[in-house]
Amino acid sequence: MFWRITGRLACIVVVSFSQAVGAALVHREGEIEQALAAIGSGPTEEMKSRLFSERITVFDDSLRARAVATLPASVRGRRITQGKLLRRVEAVFNRVLRLHGRSGKLELFLYRNDLPSTMLWRGCVVAVSDSLAETLYDDELAGALTHELGHSYFEDEMAEARRTQNVFAMRVIELKCDGVAILSLKLLGRGPVVYVRGLQRLQLITKRKGLSDVLFQSHPTLVERMIFSKRLIESLD
């Protein structure tokens, strides 16, 4: 999941890369190294072919409808079906799908919720809260959506990590999805650093709203994600 709000990080609003490096937890450095090694380096197109090459399950209309029907009631009952915000999010979403050759293969589900959040549901539905969509600029939103799309490249890995309760592997996968988002922004002709800016903006909005959520062990901290993002961005040509 692109965004998880954590009470422990609520005080971090805008943190520089150098500050992030100093604050990182030593025992999490291995996760960053493993994610970077899996993505590798080299020309952008070469990285694309390596990172986006995994098979992805293709769902038809009936399976996507079935997935929507199984969304949590708190999400399913708050769907936004019209309006300017929906049209904006759809435009960004469709641009992301075209880049990945997945036009018409996933369904967007925009819903009302004060918690800025996105998630890939059942491999074919990307659920996005209006508070997240309203907070982010288009390029930042593209990064958030592409992070979720990235999960479809690593579904088998995530299923195995959950089966074995391997939280290290889960956090590495989350970082790899950050990598998918950063590389996608680069391929879209956008500055990949906006991905980090989006993370910072969401943290700021969270603090202003006084919202909090539990810290999921399966997700890297904001600090770790920023360190990872900095290093990956530096490796792009």
PDB file of C-alpha atoms in Angstrom:
ATOM      1  CA  MET A   1       0.000   0.000   0.000  1.00  0.00           C
ATOM      2  CA  PHE A   2       1.343   3.382  -1.027  1.00  0.00           C
ATOM      3  CA  TRP A   3       0.339   5.239   2.118  1.00  0.00           C
ATOM      4  CA  ARG A   4       0.011   4.138   5.720  1.00  0.00           C
ATOM      5  CA  ILE A   5      -0.307   6.876   8.338  1.00  0.00           C
ATOM      6  CA  THR A   6       1.719   6.279  11.468  1.00  0.00           C
ATOM      7  CA  GLY A   7       1.630   8.022  14.783  1.00  0.00           C
ATOM      8  CA  ARG A   8       5.338   7.449  15.216  1.00  0.00           C
ATOM      9  CA  LEU A   9       6.093   9.507  12.116  1.00  0.00           C
ATOM     10  CA  ALA A  10       3.518  12.242  12.638  1.00  0.00           C
ATOM     11  CA  CYS A  11       6.172  14.709  13.682  1.00  0.00           C
ATOM     12  CA  ILE A  12       8.087  14.300  10.410  1.00  0.00           C
ATOM     13  CA  VAL A  13       6.716  16.867   7.983  1.00  0.00           C
ATOM     14  CA  VAL A  14       9.437  17.880   5.600  1.00  0.00           C
ATOM     15  CA  VAL A  15      12.678  16.038   6.093  1.00  0.00           C
ATOM     16  CA  SER A  16      15.736  16.420   3.938  1.00  0.00           C
ATOM     17  CA  PHE A  17      17.483  13.426   2.468  1.00  0.00           C
ATOM     18  CA  SER A  18      20.509  14.044   4.673  1.00  0.00           C
ATOM     19  CA  GLN A  19      18.321  14.080   7.795  1.00  0.00           C
ATOM     20  CA  ALA A  20      16.624  10.901   6.622  1.00  0.00           C
ATOM     21  CA  VAL A  21      19.960   9.132   6.306  1.00  0.00           C
ATOM     22  CA  GLY A  22      20.893  10.092   9.859  1.00  0.00           C
ATOM     23  CA  ALA A  23      17.573   8.899  11.270  1.00  0.00           C
ATOM     24  CA  ALA A  24      17.425   5.522   9.491  1.00  0.00           C
ATOM     25  CA  LEU A  25      17.281   2.377  11.536  1.00  0.00           C
ATOM     26  CA  VAL A  26      20.386   0.292  11.000  1.00  0.00           C
ATOM     27  CA  HIS A  27      18.583  -3.051  11.025  1.00  0.00           C
ATOM     28  CA  ARG A  28      16.402  -1.929   8.095  1.00  0.00           C
ATOM     29  CA  GLU A  29      19.316  -1.077   5.791  1.00  0.00           C
ATOM     30  CA  GLY A  30      19.321  -4.617   4.439  1.00  0.00           C
ATOM     31  CA  GLU A  31      15.817  -4.152   3.087  1.00  0.00           C
ATOM     32  CA  ILE A  32      16.851  -1.072   1.140  1.00  0.00           C
ATOM     33  CA  GLU A  33      19.925  -2.852  -0.242  1.00  0.00           C
ATOM     34  CA  GLN A  34      17.899  -5.880  -1.305  1.00  0.00           C
ATOM     35  CA  ALA A  35      15.239  -3.782  -3.035  1.00  0.00           C
ATOM     36  CA  LEU A  36      17.882  -1.766  -4.898  1.00  0.00           C
ATOM     37  CA  ALA A  37      19.680  -4.948  -5.943  1.00  0.00           C
ATOM     38  CA  ALA A  38      16.450  -6.431  -7.297  1.00  0.00           C
ATOM     39  CA  ILE A  39      15.777  -3.320  -9.383  1.00  0.00           C
ATOM     40  CA  GLY A  40      19.372  -2.988 -10.528  1.00  0.00           C
ATOM     41  CA  SER A  41      20.785  -0.089 -12.512  1.00  0.00           C
ATOM     42  CA  GLY A  42      21.533   0.916 -16.079  1.00  0.00           C
ATOM     43  CA  PRO A  43      19.649   2.675 -18.878  1.00  0.00           C
ATOM     44  CA  THR A  44      16.037   3.513 -18.061  1.00  0.00           C
ATOM     45  CA  GLU A  45      14.603   1.264 -20.766  1.00  0.00           C
ATOM     46  CA  GLU A  46      16.737  -1.629 -19.551  1.00  0.00           C
ATOM     47  CA  MET A  47      15.468  -1.141 -16.018  1.00  0.00           C
ATOM     48  CA  LYS A  48      11.922  -1.006 -17.352  1.00  0.00           C
ATOM     49  CA  SER A  49      12.253  -4.329 -19.164  1.00  0.00           C
ATOM     50  CA  ARG A  50      13.706  -5.920 -16.031  1.00  0.00           C
ATOM     51  CA  LEU A  51      11.229  -4.510 -13.524  1.00  0.00           C
ATOM     52  CA  PHE A  52       8.030  -4.592 -15.583  1.00  0.00           C
ATOM     53  CA  SER A  53       8.561  -8.003 -17.156  1.00  0.00           C
ATOM     54  CA  GLU A  54       6.755 -10.276 -14.713  1.00  0.00           C
ATOM     55  CA  ARG A  55       3.507 -11.920 -15.755  1.00  0.00           C
ATOM     56  CA  ILE A  56       0.398 -10.187 -14.452  1.00  0.00           C
ATOM     57  CA  THR A  57      -2.996 -11.843 -14.053  1.00  0.00           C
ATOM     58  CA  VAL A  58      -5.534 -10.376 -16.467  1.00  0.00           C
ATOM     59  CA  PHE A  59      -9.082  -9.977 -15.139  1.00  0.00           C
ATOM     60  CA  ASP A  60     -12.249  -9.588 -17.212  1.00  0.00           C
ATOM     61  CA  ASP A  61     -15.200  -7.311 -16.451  1.00  0.00           C
ATOM     62  CA  SER A  62     -17.052  -9.921 -14.398  1.00  0.00           C
ATOM     63  CA  LEU A  63     -14.050 -10.623 -12.169  1.00  0.00           C
ATOM     64  CA  ARG A  64     -13.444  -6.915 -11.624  1.00  0.00           C
ATOM     65  CA  ALA A  65     -17.121  -6.471 -10.688  1.00  0.00           C
ATOM     66  CA  ARG A  66     -16.828  -9.368  -8.274  1.00  0.00           C
ATOM     67  CA  ALA A  67     -13.737  -7.796  -6.720  1.00  0.00           C
ATOM     68  CA  VAL A  68     -15.547  -4.479  -6.238  1.00  0.00           C
ATOM     69  CA  ALA A  69     -18.399  -6.333  -4.527  1.00  0.00           C
ATOM     70  CA  THR A  70     -15.961  -7.742  -1.962  1.00  0.00           C
ATOM     71  CA  LEU A  71     -14.451  -4.395  -0.965  1.00  0.00           C
ATOM     72  CA  PRO A  72     -14.886  -3.567   2.733  1.00  0.00           C
ATOM     73  CA  ALA A  73     -18.307  -2.021   3.353  1.00  0.00           C
ATOM     74  CA  SER A  74     -16.657   1.141   4.681  1.00  0.00           C
ATOM     75  CA  VAL A  75     -15.103   1.618   1.243  1.00  0.00           C
ATOM     76  CA  ARG A  76     -17.727   0.126  -1.044  1.00  0.00           C
ATOM     77  CA  GLY A  77     -20.554   2.260   0.303  1.00  0.00           C
ATOM     78  CA  ARG A  78     -18.712   5.546  -0.233  1.00  0.00           C
ATOM     79  CA  ARG A  79     -17.908   5.349  -3.931  1.00  0.00           C
ATOM     80  CA  ILE A  80     -17.656   8.600  -5.905  1.00  0.00           C
ATOM     81  CA  THR A  81     -19.223   8.081  -9.332  1.00  0.00           C
ATOM     82  CA  GLN A  82     -19.145  11.559 -10.842  1.00  0.00           C
ATOM     83  CA  GLY A  83     -17.577  14.981 -10.565  1.00  0.00           C
ATOM     84  CA  LYS A  84     -14.421  16.918 -11.355  1.00  0.00           C
ATOM     85  CA  LEU A  85     -12.195  15.005  -8.930  1.00  0.00           C
ATOM     86  CA  LEU A  86     -13.164  11.653 -10.435  1.00  0.00           C
ATOM     87  CA  ARG A  87     -12.457  12.885 -13.952  1.00  0.00           C
ATOM     88  CA  ARG A  88      -9.044  14.168 -12.867  1.00  0.00           C
ATOM     89  CA  VAL A  89      -8.100  10.914 -11.131  1.00  0.00           C
ATOM     90  CA  GLU A  90      -9.335   8.877 -14.103  1.00  0.00           C
ATOM     91  CA  ALA A  91      -7.145  10.892 -16.479  1.00  0.00           C
ATOM     92  CA  VAL A  92      -4.038  10.259 -14.350  1.00  0.00           C
ATOM     93  CA  PHE A  93      -4.973   6.607 -13.837  1.00  0.00           C
ATOM     94  CA  ASN A  94      -5.442   5.992 -17.555  1.00  0.00           C
ATOM     95  CA  ARG A  95      -2.068   7.581 -18.322  1.00  0.00           C
ATOM     96  CA  VAL A  96      -0.408   5.217 -15.874  1.00  0.00           C
ATOM     97  CA  LEU A  97      -2.202   2.182 -17.317  1.00  0.00           C
ATOM     98  CA  ARG A  98      -1.138   3.075 -20.857  1.00  0.00           C
ATOM     99  CA  LEU A  99       2.502   3.258 -19.800  1.00  0.00           C
ATOM    100  CA  HIS A 100       2.271  -0.263 -18.394  1.00  0.00           C
ATOM    101  CA  GLY A 101       0.217  -1.644 -21.284  1.00  0.00           C
ATOM    102  CA  ARG A 102      -2.746  -2.298 -19.002  1.00  0.00           C
ATOM    103  CA  SER A 103      -5.442  -0.006 -20.364  1.00  0.00           C
ATOM    104  CA  GLY A 104      -8.865  -1.357 -19.439  1.00  0.00           C
ATOM    105  CA  LYS A 105      -7.401  -4.119 -17.256  1.00  0.00           C
ATOM    106  CA  LEU A 106      -7.825  -2.506 -13.841  1.00  0.00           C
ATOM    107  CA  GLU A 107     -10.725  -0.624 -12.317  1.00  0.00           C
ATOM    108  CA  LEU A 108     -10.452   2.661 -10.453  1.00  0.00           C
ATOM    109  CA  PHE A 109     -12.531   2.991  -7.288  1.00  0.00           C
ATOM    110  CA  LEU A 110     -12.580   6.508  -5.834  1.00  0.00           C
ATOM    111  CA  TYR A 111     -14.255   6.786  -2.446  1.00  0.00           C
ATOM    112  CA  ARG A 112     -14.821   9.274   0.376  1.00  0.00           C
ATOM    113  CA  ASN A 113     -12.565   8.982   3.401  1.00  0.00           C
ATOM    114  CA  ASP A 114     -10.561  11.417   5.547  1.00  0.00           C
ATOM    115  CA  LEU A 115      -7.692   8.921   5.635  1.00  0.00           C
ATOM    116  CA  PRO A 116      -5.348   9.465   2.657  1.00  0.00           C
ATOM    117  CA  SER A 117      -4.996   5.943   1.313  1.00  0.00           C
ATOM    118  CA  THR A 118      -4.648   3.768  -1.789  1.00  0.00           C
ATOM    119  CA  MET A 119      -4.664   0.000  -2.196  1.00  0.00           C
ATOM    120  CA  LEU A 120      -4.662  -2.665  -4.879  1.00  0.00           C
ATOM    121  CA  TRP A 121      -7.626  -4.937  -4.183  1.00  0.00           C
ATOM    122  CA  ARG A 122      -7.825  -8.495  -5.490  1.00  0.00           C
ATOM    123  CA  GLY A 123      -5.232  -7.662  -8.136  1.00  0.00           C
ATOM    124  CA  CYS A 124      -7.589  -5.657 -10.329  1.00  0.00           C
ATOM    125  CA  VAL A 125      -9.134  -2.743  -8.397  1.00  0.00           C
ATOM    126  CA  VAL A 126      -7.183   0.339  -7.328  1.00  0.00           C
ATOM    127  CA  ALA A 127      -9.089   2.011  -4.497  1.00  0.00           C
ATOM    128  CA  VAL A 128      -8.201   5.657  -3.825  1.00  0.00           C
ATOM    129  CA  SER A 129      -9.592   7.908  -1.107  1.00  0.00           C
ATOM    130  CA  ASP A 130     -10.695  11.395  -2.078  1.00  0.00           C
ATOM    131  CA  SER A 131      -8.512  12.913   0.657  1.00  0.00           C
ATOM    132  CA  LEU A 132      -5.418  11.435  -0.976  1.00  0.00           C
ATOM    133  CA  ALA A 133      -6.469  12.461  -4.496  1.00  0.00           C
ATOM    134  CA  GLU A 134      -7.299  16.009  -3.415  1.00  0.00           C
ATOM    135  CA  THR A 135      -3.995  16.388  -1.568  1.00  0.00           C
ATOM    136  CA  LEU A 136      -1.650  15.361  -4.383  1.00  0.00           C
ATOM    137  CA  TYR A 137      -0.757  17.125  -7.615  1.00  0.00           C
ATOM    138  CA  ASP A 138      -1.146  15.086 -10.799  1.00  0.00           C
ATOM    139  CA  ASP A 139       2.447  13.820 -10.957  1.00  0.00           C
ATOM    140  CA  GLU A 140       2.422  12.916  -7.267  1.00  0.00           C
ATOM    141  CA  LEU A 141      -0.887  11.128  -7.749  1.00  0.00           C
ATOM    142  CA  ALA A 142       0.568   9.235 -10.725  1.00  0.00           C
ATOM    143  CA  GLY A 143       3.318   8.026  -8.412  1.00  0.00           C
ATOM    144  CA  ALA A 144       0.834   6.832  -5.792  1.00  0.00           C
ATOM    145  CA  LEU A 145      -1.275   5.004  -8.368  1.00  0.00           C
ATOM    146  CA  THR A 146       1.766   3.408  -9.978  1.00  0.00           C
ATOM    147  CA  HIS A 147       2.968   2.175  -6.598  1.00  0.00           C
ATOM    148  CA  GLU A 148      -0.295   0.261  -6.281  1.00  0.00           C
ATOM    149  CA  LEU A 149      -0.028  -1.027  -9.838  1.00  0.00           C
ATOM    150  CA  GLY A 150       3.464  -2.171  -8.924  1.00  0.00           C
ATOM    151  CA  HIS A 151       1.983  -4.660  -6.476  1.00  0.00           C
ATOM    152  CA  SER A 152       0.529  -6.598  -9.401  1.00  0.00           C
ATOM    153  CA  TYR A 153       4.095  -7.371 -10.527  1.00  0.00           C
ATOM    154  CA  PHE A 154       4.953  -8.947  -7.196  1.00  0.00           C
ATOM    155  CA  GLU A 155       1.734 -10.758  -6.251  1.00  0.00           C
ATOM    156  CA  ASP A 156       3.373 -14.188  -6.059  1.00  0.00           C
ATOM    157  CA  GLU A 157       6.201 -12.825  -3.920  1.00  0.00           C
ATOM    158  CA  MET A 158       3.756 -11.106  -1.587  1.00  0.00           C
ATOM    159  CA  ALA A 159       1.563 -14.201  -1.286  1.00  0.00           C
ATOM    160  CA  GLU A 160       4.596 -16.254  -0.258  1.00  0.00           C
ATOM    161  CA  ALA A 161       5.770 -13.571   2.183  1.00  0.00           C
ATOM    162  CA  ARG A 162       2.345 -13.486   3.813  1.00  0.00           C
ATOM    163  CA  ARG A 163       2.163 -17.279   3.950  1.00  0.00           C
ATOM    164  CA  THR A 164       5.477 -17.438   5.788  1.00  0.00           C
ATOM    165  CA  GLN A 165       4.838 -14.192   7.712  1.00  0.00           C
ATOM    166  CA  ASN A 166       8.107 -12.819   6.365  1.00  0.00           C
ATOM    167  CA  VAL A 167       7.808  -9.115   7.186  1.00  0.00           C
ATOM    168  CA  PHE A 168      11.307  -8.433   5.830  1.00  0.00           C
ATOM    169  CA  ALA A 169      10.201  -9.653   2.395  1.00  0.00           C
ATOM    170  CA  MET A 170       6.976  -7.630   2.624  1.00  0.00           C
ATOM    171  CA  ARG A 171       8.899  -4.429   3.284  1.00  0.00           C
ATOM    172  CA  VAL A 172      11.272  -5.154   0.405  1.00  0.00           C
ATOM    173  CA  ILE A 173       8.275  -5.571  -1.906  1.00  0.00           C
ATOM    174  CA  GLU A 174       6.855  -2.226  -0.751  1.00  0.00           C
ATOM    175  CA  LEU A 175      10.172  -0.578  -1.618  1.00  0.00           C
ATOM    176  CA  LYS A 176      10.211  -2.305  -5.003  1.00  0.00           C
ATOM    177  CA  CYS A 177       6.750  -0.850  -5.644  1.00  0.00           C
ATOM    178  CA  ASP A 178       8.222   2.555  -4.803  1.00  0.00           C
ATOM    179  CA  GLY A 179      10.816   1.733  -7.444  1.00  0.00           C
ATOM    180  CA  VAL A 180       8.094   0.984  -9.996  1.00  0.00           C
ATOM    181  CA  ALA A 181       6.535   4.371  -9.229  1.00  0.00           C
ATOM    182  CA  ILE A 182       9.817   6.296  -9.510  1.00  0.00           C
ATOM    183  CA  LEU A 183      10.810   4.622 -12.770  1.00  0.00           C
ATOM    184  CA  SER A 184       7.307   5.163 -14.175  1.00  0.00           C
ATOM    185  CA  LEU A 185       7.475   8.883 -13.474  1.00  0.00           C
ATOM    186  CA  LYS A 186      10.827   8.992 -15.254  1.00  0.00           C
ATOM    187  CA  LEU A 187       9.336   7.195 -18.281  1.00  0.00           C
ATOM    188  CA  LEU A 188       6.381   9.576 -18.267  1.00  0.00           C
ATOM    189  CA  GLY A 189       8.823  12.470 -18.599  1.00  0.00           C
ATOM    190  CA  ARG A 190       8.214  13.679 -15.057  1.00  0.00           C
ATOM    191  CA  GLY A 191      10.777  14.390 -12.377  1.00  0.00           C
ATOM    192  CA  PRO A 192      10.861  11.275 -10.159  1.00  0.00           C
ATOM    193  CA  VAL A 193      11.688  13.417  -7.118  1.00  0.00           C
ATOM    194  CA  VAL A 194       8.003  14.417  -7.047  1.00  0.00           C
ATOM    195  CA  TYR A 195       7.323  10.955  -5.641  1.00  0.00           C
ATOM    196  CA  VAL A 196       9.172  11.888  -2.479  1.00  0.00           C
ATOM    197  CA  ARG A 197       7.413  15.253  -2.441  1.00  0.00           C
ATOM    198  CA  GLY A 198       4.090  13.402  -2.475  1.00  0.00           C
ATOM    199  CA  LEU A 199       5.102  11.354   0.550  1.00  0.00           C
ATOM    200  CA  GLN A 200       6.074  14.514   2.389  1.00  0.00           C
ATOM    201  CA  ARG A 201       2.857  16.280   1.434  1.00  0.00           C
ATOM    202  CA  LEU A 202       0.719  13.432   2.751  1.00  0.00           C
ATOM    203  CA  GLN A 203       2.645  13.429   6.011  1.00  0.00           C
ATOM    204  CA  LEU A 204       1.992  17.154   6.371  1.00  0.00           C
ATOM    205  CA  ILE A 205      -1.737  16.790   5.690  1.00  0.00           C
ATOM    206  CA  THR A 206      -1.945  13.905   8.138  1.00  0.00           C
ATOM    207  CA  LYS A 207      -0.409  15.991  10.886  1.00  0.00           C
ATOM    208  CA  ARG A 208      -2.731  18.901  10.166  1.00  0.00           C
ATOM    209  CA  LYS A 209      -5.805  16.660  10.350  1.00  0.00           C
ATOM    210  CA  GLY A 210      -4.629  15.007  13.539  1.00  0.00           C
ATOM    211  CA  LEU A 211      -5.075  11.574  11.979  1.00  0.00           C
ATOM    212  CA  SER A 212      -3.137   8.506  12.975  1.00  0.00           C
ATOM    213  CA  ASP A 213      -3.065   4.792  12.279  1.00  0.00           C
ATOM    214  CA  VAL A 214      -1.189   1.803  13.647  1.00  0.00           C
ATOM    215  CA  LEU A 215       2.326   1.183  12.428  1.00  0.00           C
ATOM    216  CA  PHE A 216       2.251  -1.850  10.175  1.00  0.00           C
ATOM    217  CA  GLN A 217       5.406  -3.940  10.489  1.00  0.00           C
ATOM    218  CA  SER A 218       4.945  -4.996   6.864  1.00  0.00           C
ATOM    219  CA  HIS A 219       5.529  -1.426   5.636  1.00  0.00           C
ATOM    220  CA  PRO A 220       8.772   0.587   5.629  1.00  0.00           C
ATOM    221  CA  THR A 221       8.843   3.876   7.465  1.00  0.00           C
ATOM    222  CA  LEU A 222       8.679   7.156   5.576  1.00  0.00           C
ATOM    223  CA  VAL A 223      12.354   7.714   6.391  1.00  0.00           C
ATOM    224  CA  GLU A 224      13.351   4.398   4.828  1.00  0.00           C
ATOM    225  CA  ARG A 225      11.265   5.076   1.735  1.00  0.00           C
ATOM    226  CA  MET A 226      12.956   8.423   1.279  1.00  0.00           C
ATOM    227  CA  ILE A 227      16.430   6.935   1.607  1.00  0.00           C
ATOM    228  CA  PHE A 228      15.545   4.240  -0.904  1.00  0.00           C
ATOM    229  CA  SER A 229      13.994   6.787  -3.286  1.00  0.00           C
ATOM    230  CA  LYS A 230      17.028   9.072  -3.115  1.00  0.00           C
ATOM    231  CA  ARG A 231      19.412   6.273  -3.949  1.00  0.00           C
ATOM    232  CA  LEU A 232      17.297   4.937  -6.795  1.00  0.00           C
ATOM    233  CA  ILE A 233      16.787   8.394  -8.302  1.00  0.00           C
ATOM    234  CA  GLU A 234      20.542   8.987  -8.210  1.00  0.00           C
ATOM    235  CA  SER A 235      21.061   5.783 -10.217  1.00  0.00           C
ATOM    236  CA  LEU A 236      18.699   6.768 -13.057  1.00  0.00           C
ATOM    237  CA  ASP A 237      20.298   8.016 -16.275  1.00  0.00           C
TER     238      ASP A 237
END
